[in-house]
Short mmCIF file of C-alpha atoms in Angstrom, two decimals:
data_model
loop_
_atom_site.label_atom_id
_atom_site.label_comp_id
_atom_site.label_asym_id
_atom_site.label_seq_id
_atom_site.Cartn_x
_atom_site.Cartn_y
_atom_site.Cartn_z
CA MET A 1 -27.67 9.93 15.08
CA ALA A 2 -25.02 7.40 16.08
CA ILE A 3 -22.76 10.17 17.36
CA LEU A 4 -25.56 11.67 19.48
CA HIS A 5 -26.54 8.25 20.78
CA CYS A 6 -23.00 7.21 21.73
CA ALA A 7 -22.36 10.54 23.40
CA ASN A 8 -25.75 10.33 25.14
CA HIS A 9 -26.38 13.84 23.89
CA TYR A 10 -30.08 14.49 23.41
CA ASP A 11 -31.40 17.35 21.32
CA ALA A 12 -35.07 16.78 20.46
CA ALA A 13 -35.14 19.14 17.48
CA LEU A 14 -31.95 17.68 16.04
CA VAL A 15 -33.12 14.08 16.51
CA THR A 16 -36.46 14.67 14.78
CA ASN A 17 -34.71 16.57 11.98
CA ILE A 18 -32.32 13.65 11.43
CA TRP A 19 -35.22 11.19 11.32
CA GLN A 20 -37.10 13.37 8.84
CA ASN A 21 -34.04 13.49 6.60
CA VAL A 22 -33.54 9.72 6.85
CA ILE A 23 -37.15 9.05 5.81
CA ASN A 24 -37.11 11.59 2.99
CA ALA A 25 -33.79 10.38 1.61
CA LYS A 26 -34.89 6.74 1.64
CA VAL A 27 -38.22 7.46 -0.08
CA LYS A 28 -36.66 9.76 -2.68
CA LYS A 29 -33.87 7.29 -3.45
CA LEU A 30 -36.43 4.63 -4.35
CA GLY A 31 -37.95 6.98 -6.93
CA ASN A 32 -40.25 5.05 -9.26
CA ALA A 33 -40.20 1.75 -7.38
CA ASP A 34 -43.65 0.32 -6.70
CA ALA A 35 -45.42 0.81 -3.39
CA GLU A 36 -44.70 -2.73 -2.20
CA LYS A 37 -40.96 -2.27 -2.64
CA LYS A 38 -41.06 1.12 -0.93
CA LEU A 39 -42.91 -0.34 2.05
CA ALA A 40 -40.48 -3.24 2.33
CA THR A 41 -37.44 -0.96 2.06
CA LEU A 42 -38.73 1.55 4.59
CA ALA A 43 -39.63 -1.27 6.96
CA SER A 44 -36.14 -2.75 6.60
CA LYS A 45 -34.53 0.63 7.33
CA MET A 46 -36.79 1.17 10.34
CA LYS A 47 -36.00 -2.32 11.61
CA THR A 48 -32.26 -1.67 11.45
CA LEU A 49 -32.58 1.65 13.26
CA GLU A 50 -35.13 0.30 15.73
CA ARG A 51 -32.71 -2.41 16.83
CA THR A 52 -30.15 0.27 17.62
CA TYR A 53 -32.30 2.98 19.15
CA ALA A 54 -35.62 1.46 20.25
CA GLN A 55 -34.55 1.16 23.87
CA SER A 56 -34.56 4.94 24.06
CA GLU A 57 -37.69 6.88 23.16
CA GLN A 58 -35.41 9.90 22.87
CA PHE A 59 -33.62 8.49 19.83
CA PHE A 60 -36.54 6.48 18.43
CA PRO A 61 -39.34 9.07 18.76
CA LEU A 62 -42.26 6.83 17.84
CA LYS A 63 -44.89 9.54 18.27
CA PHE A 64 -43.04 11.82 15.86
CA LEU A 65 -42.46 9.00 13.36
CA VAL A 66 -46.10 7.89 13.36
CA LYS A 67 -47.43 11.41 12.92
CA THR A 68 -44.87 12.30 10.25
CA LEU A 69 -45.41 9.18 8.17
CA GLU A 70 -49.20 9.31 8.48
CA THR A 71 -49.24 12.97 7.47
CA ASP A 72 -46.85 12.63 4.53
CA GLY A 73 -48.59 9.47 3.38
CA PHE A 74 -51.82 11.20 2.38
CA ARG A 75 -50.74 14.77 1.67
CA SER A 76 -49.58 15.99 -1.72
CA ASP A 77 -48.40 19.58 -2.05
CA GLY A 78 -47.05 19.20 -5.57
CA THR A 79 -43.39 18.68 -4.65
CA ASP A 80 -41.64 15.62 -6.06
CA LEU A 81 -41.16 14.02 -2.65
CA GLN A 82 -44.75 14.56 -1.55
CA LEU A 83 -46.02 13.16 -4.84
CA ILE A 84 -43.93 10.02 -4.28
CA TYR A 85 -45.52 9.59 -0.86
CA PHE A 86 -49.01 10.38 -2.12
CA ASN A 87 -48.90 8.05 -5.11
CA CYS A 88 -47.29 5.08 -3.39
CA PHE A 89 -48.59 5.09 0.17
CA LYS A 90 -52.35 5.41 -0.20
CA LEU A 91 -53.29 2.26 1.68
CA THR A 92 -54.62 2.71 5.19
CA GLY A 93 -52.33 0.93 7.61
CA TRP A 94 -49.06 1.24 5.70
CA VAL A 95 -47.39 2.94 8.67
CA VAL A 96 -48.73 0.22 10.98
CA SER A 97 -47.25 -2.45 8.71
CA ILE A 98 -43.86 -0.74 8.63
CA MET A 99 -43.66 -0.33 12.40
CA LEU A 100 -44.81 -3.86 13.22
CA THR A 101 -42.38 -5.29 10.67
CA ALA A 102 -39.63 -3.16 12.19
CA GLY A 103 -40.25 -4.79 15.56
CA VAL A 104 -42.33 -2.18 17.38
CA SER A 105 -44.80 -4.03 19.60
CA PHE A 106 -48.51 -3.77 18.82
CA GLN A 107 -49.20 -2.49 22.35
CA ARG A 108 -46.64 0.30 22.06
CA LEU A 109 -47.79 1.26 18.57
CA PHE A 110 -51.46 1.30 19.60
CA ALA A 111 -50.71 3.39 22.70
CA THR A 112 -48.68 5.85 20.63
CA SER A 113 -51.39 6.08 17.97
CA LEU A 114 -53.89 6.87 20.74
CA VAL A 115 -51.67 9.74 21.88
CA VAL A 116 -51.29 11.08 18.33
CA TYR A 117 -55.05 10.88 17.83
CA GLY A 118 -55.79 12.41 21.23
CA ALA A 119 -53.63 15.43 20.41
CA LYS A 120 -56.32 16.48 17.87
CA ASP A 121 -53.73 18.11 15.65
CA ASP A 122 -55.19 20.59 13.16
CA VAL A 123 -53.29 18.99 10.27
CA TRP A 124 -55.95 16.30 9.74
CA GLN A 125 -58.77 18.85 9.57
CA ALA A 126 -56.72 21.16 7.36
CA GLU A 127 -56.15 18.33 4.87
CA GLY A 128 -59.89 17.60 4.77
CA LYS A 129 -59.42 14.18 6.37
CA PRO A 130 -60.56 14.58 9.99
CA ASN A 131 -61.14 10.83 10.36
CA HIS A 132 -57.82 9.68 8.90
CA LEU A 133 -56.35 8.49 12.19
CA LEU A 134 -59.61 6.78 13.12
CA LYS A 135 -59.35 4.77 9.89
CA VAL A 136 -55.83 3.78 10.92
CA LEU A 137 -56.96 2.81 14.42
CA ALA A 138 -59.85 0.78 12.98
CA HIS A 139 -57.31 -0.98 10.77
CA MET A 140 -55.22 -1.83 13.83
CA LEU A 141 -58.20 -3.19 15.74
CA ASN A 142 -59.30 -5.26 12.75
CA ARG A 143 -55.85 -6.83 12.66
CA LEU A 144 -56.22 -7.59 16.35
CA VAL A 145 -59.51 -9.47 15.98
CA ASP A 146 -58.82 -11.09 12.60
CA SER A 147 -58.37 -14.75 13.49
CA SER A 148 -57.54 -15.66 9.88
CA SER A 149 -54.19 -13.88 10.20
CA GLY A 150 -53.50 -15.00 13.76
CA GLY A 151 -55.13 -12.00 15.41
CA MET A 152 -54.22 -11.21 18.98
CA ALA A 153 -52.31 -14.44 19.50
CA ALA A 154 -49.89 -13.47 16.74
CA LEU A 155 -49.54 -9.82 17.76
CA VAL A 156 -49.60 -9.66 21.55
CA PRO A 157 -48.08 -11.77 24.35
CA THR A 158 -50.75 -13.78 26.18
CA ALA A 159 -50.04 -12.04 29.48
CA ASP A 160 -51.00 -8.68 27.94
CA HIS A 161 -54.27 -9.76 26.29
CA ARG A 162 -56.71 -8.77 29.03
CA THR A 163 -55.19 -5.34 29.64
CA LEU A 164 -55.01 -4.50 25.95
CA ILE A 165 -58.58 -5.60 25.25
CA GLY A 166 -59.83 -3.42 28.10
CA GLN A 167 -57.95 -0.46 26.65
CA CYS A 168 -59.34 -1.14 23.18
CA VAL A 169 -62.96 -1.38 24.37
CA GLU A 170 -62.59 1.91 26.23
CA ALA A 171 -60.95 3.56 23.22
CA VAL A 172 -63.70 2.46 20.82
CA GLY A 173 -66.28 4.16 23.02
CA ILE A 174 -64.32 7.41 22.69
CA TYR A 175 -64.00 7.01 18.92
CA LEU A 176 -67.74 6.50 18.51
CA THR A 177 -68.49 9.60 20.57
CA ASP A 178 -66.10 11.64 18.41
CA LEU A 179 -67.54 10.27 15.18
CA PHE A 180 -71.09 11.18 16.16
CA CYS A 181 -69.84 14.77 16.46
CA THR A 182 -67.88 14.78 13.18
CA VAL A 183 -69.69 15.74 9.99
CA HIS A 184 -67.77 13.98 7.22
CA ALA A 185 -68.50 11.52 4.43
CA THR A 186 -66.49 8.79 6.17
CA SER A 187 -68.13 9.10 9.58
CA ALA A 188 -71.14 6.82 9.01
CA GLY A 189 -69.02 3.99 7.65
CA LEU A 190 -66.56 4.26 10.52
CA ILE A 191 -69.36 4.29 13.08
CA ALA A 192 -70.65 1.01 11.65
CA GLU A 193 -67.13 -0.44 11.58
CA PHE A 194 -66.35 0.54 15.17
CA ARG A 195 -69.68 -0.82 16.39
CA THR A 196 -68.80 -4.16 14.81
CA LEU A 197 -65.35 -4.02 16.36
CA GLN A 198 -66.86 -3.10 19.71
CA GLY A 199 -68.98 -6.25 19.68
CA LYS A 200 -66.01 -8.44 18.74
CA LEU A 201 -63.76 -6.90 21.39
CA GLU A 202 -66.39 -7.23 24.12
CA LEU A 203 -66.85 -10.89 23.19
CA VAL A 204 -63.10 -11.47 23.42
CA CYS A 205 -63.07 -9.60 26.73
CA ARG A 206 -65.74 -11.90 28.18
CA ILE A 207 -63.84 -14.96 27.00
CA LYS A 208 -60.60 -13.70 28.56
CA ILE A 209 -62.33 -13.02 31.86
#
């Protein structure tokens, strides 16, 4: 990656392949370590690489990283590596935690997650978890409105509050529409959760205005 970056040589397939190998090697090397250690180690690795490559989306392909980690985090195909992912990264929001710890801004991560969700990739349906990304997005929004952990003030620069809240309110409306059309055991719970979030976000929006 360093050679490509220094030479300013961009090959999308090669870059994503390198990132996939970096993630797989790091997870496999940790072997039987507990989930907390794996999360901390992956976050540390991402932070180091993010400092070097984050200024260029070409060499820090956030969309690819989010989709890859979210997919591998809940899928188990029986291989040793997939079982490591599946057994240790079951918590919703683990990718969010890694990226925020690595220094990716909440706004950028939320925008990227919206793009990944909006792509409606068949992988989520094929794995029997059509609402997986909506659970992740709900987790992000809960972090945003959770005053006990600092909420928006701790995650987003003040100057960006109004714009982000407007985007979130609009996005929640889309999520609710999609959920009403999705027959799945998790849909009803997510509808209730997003309705609660909608009320909290609209209240914050009125305060900001």
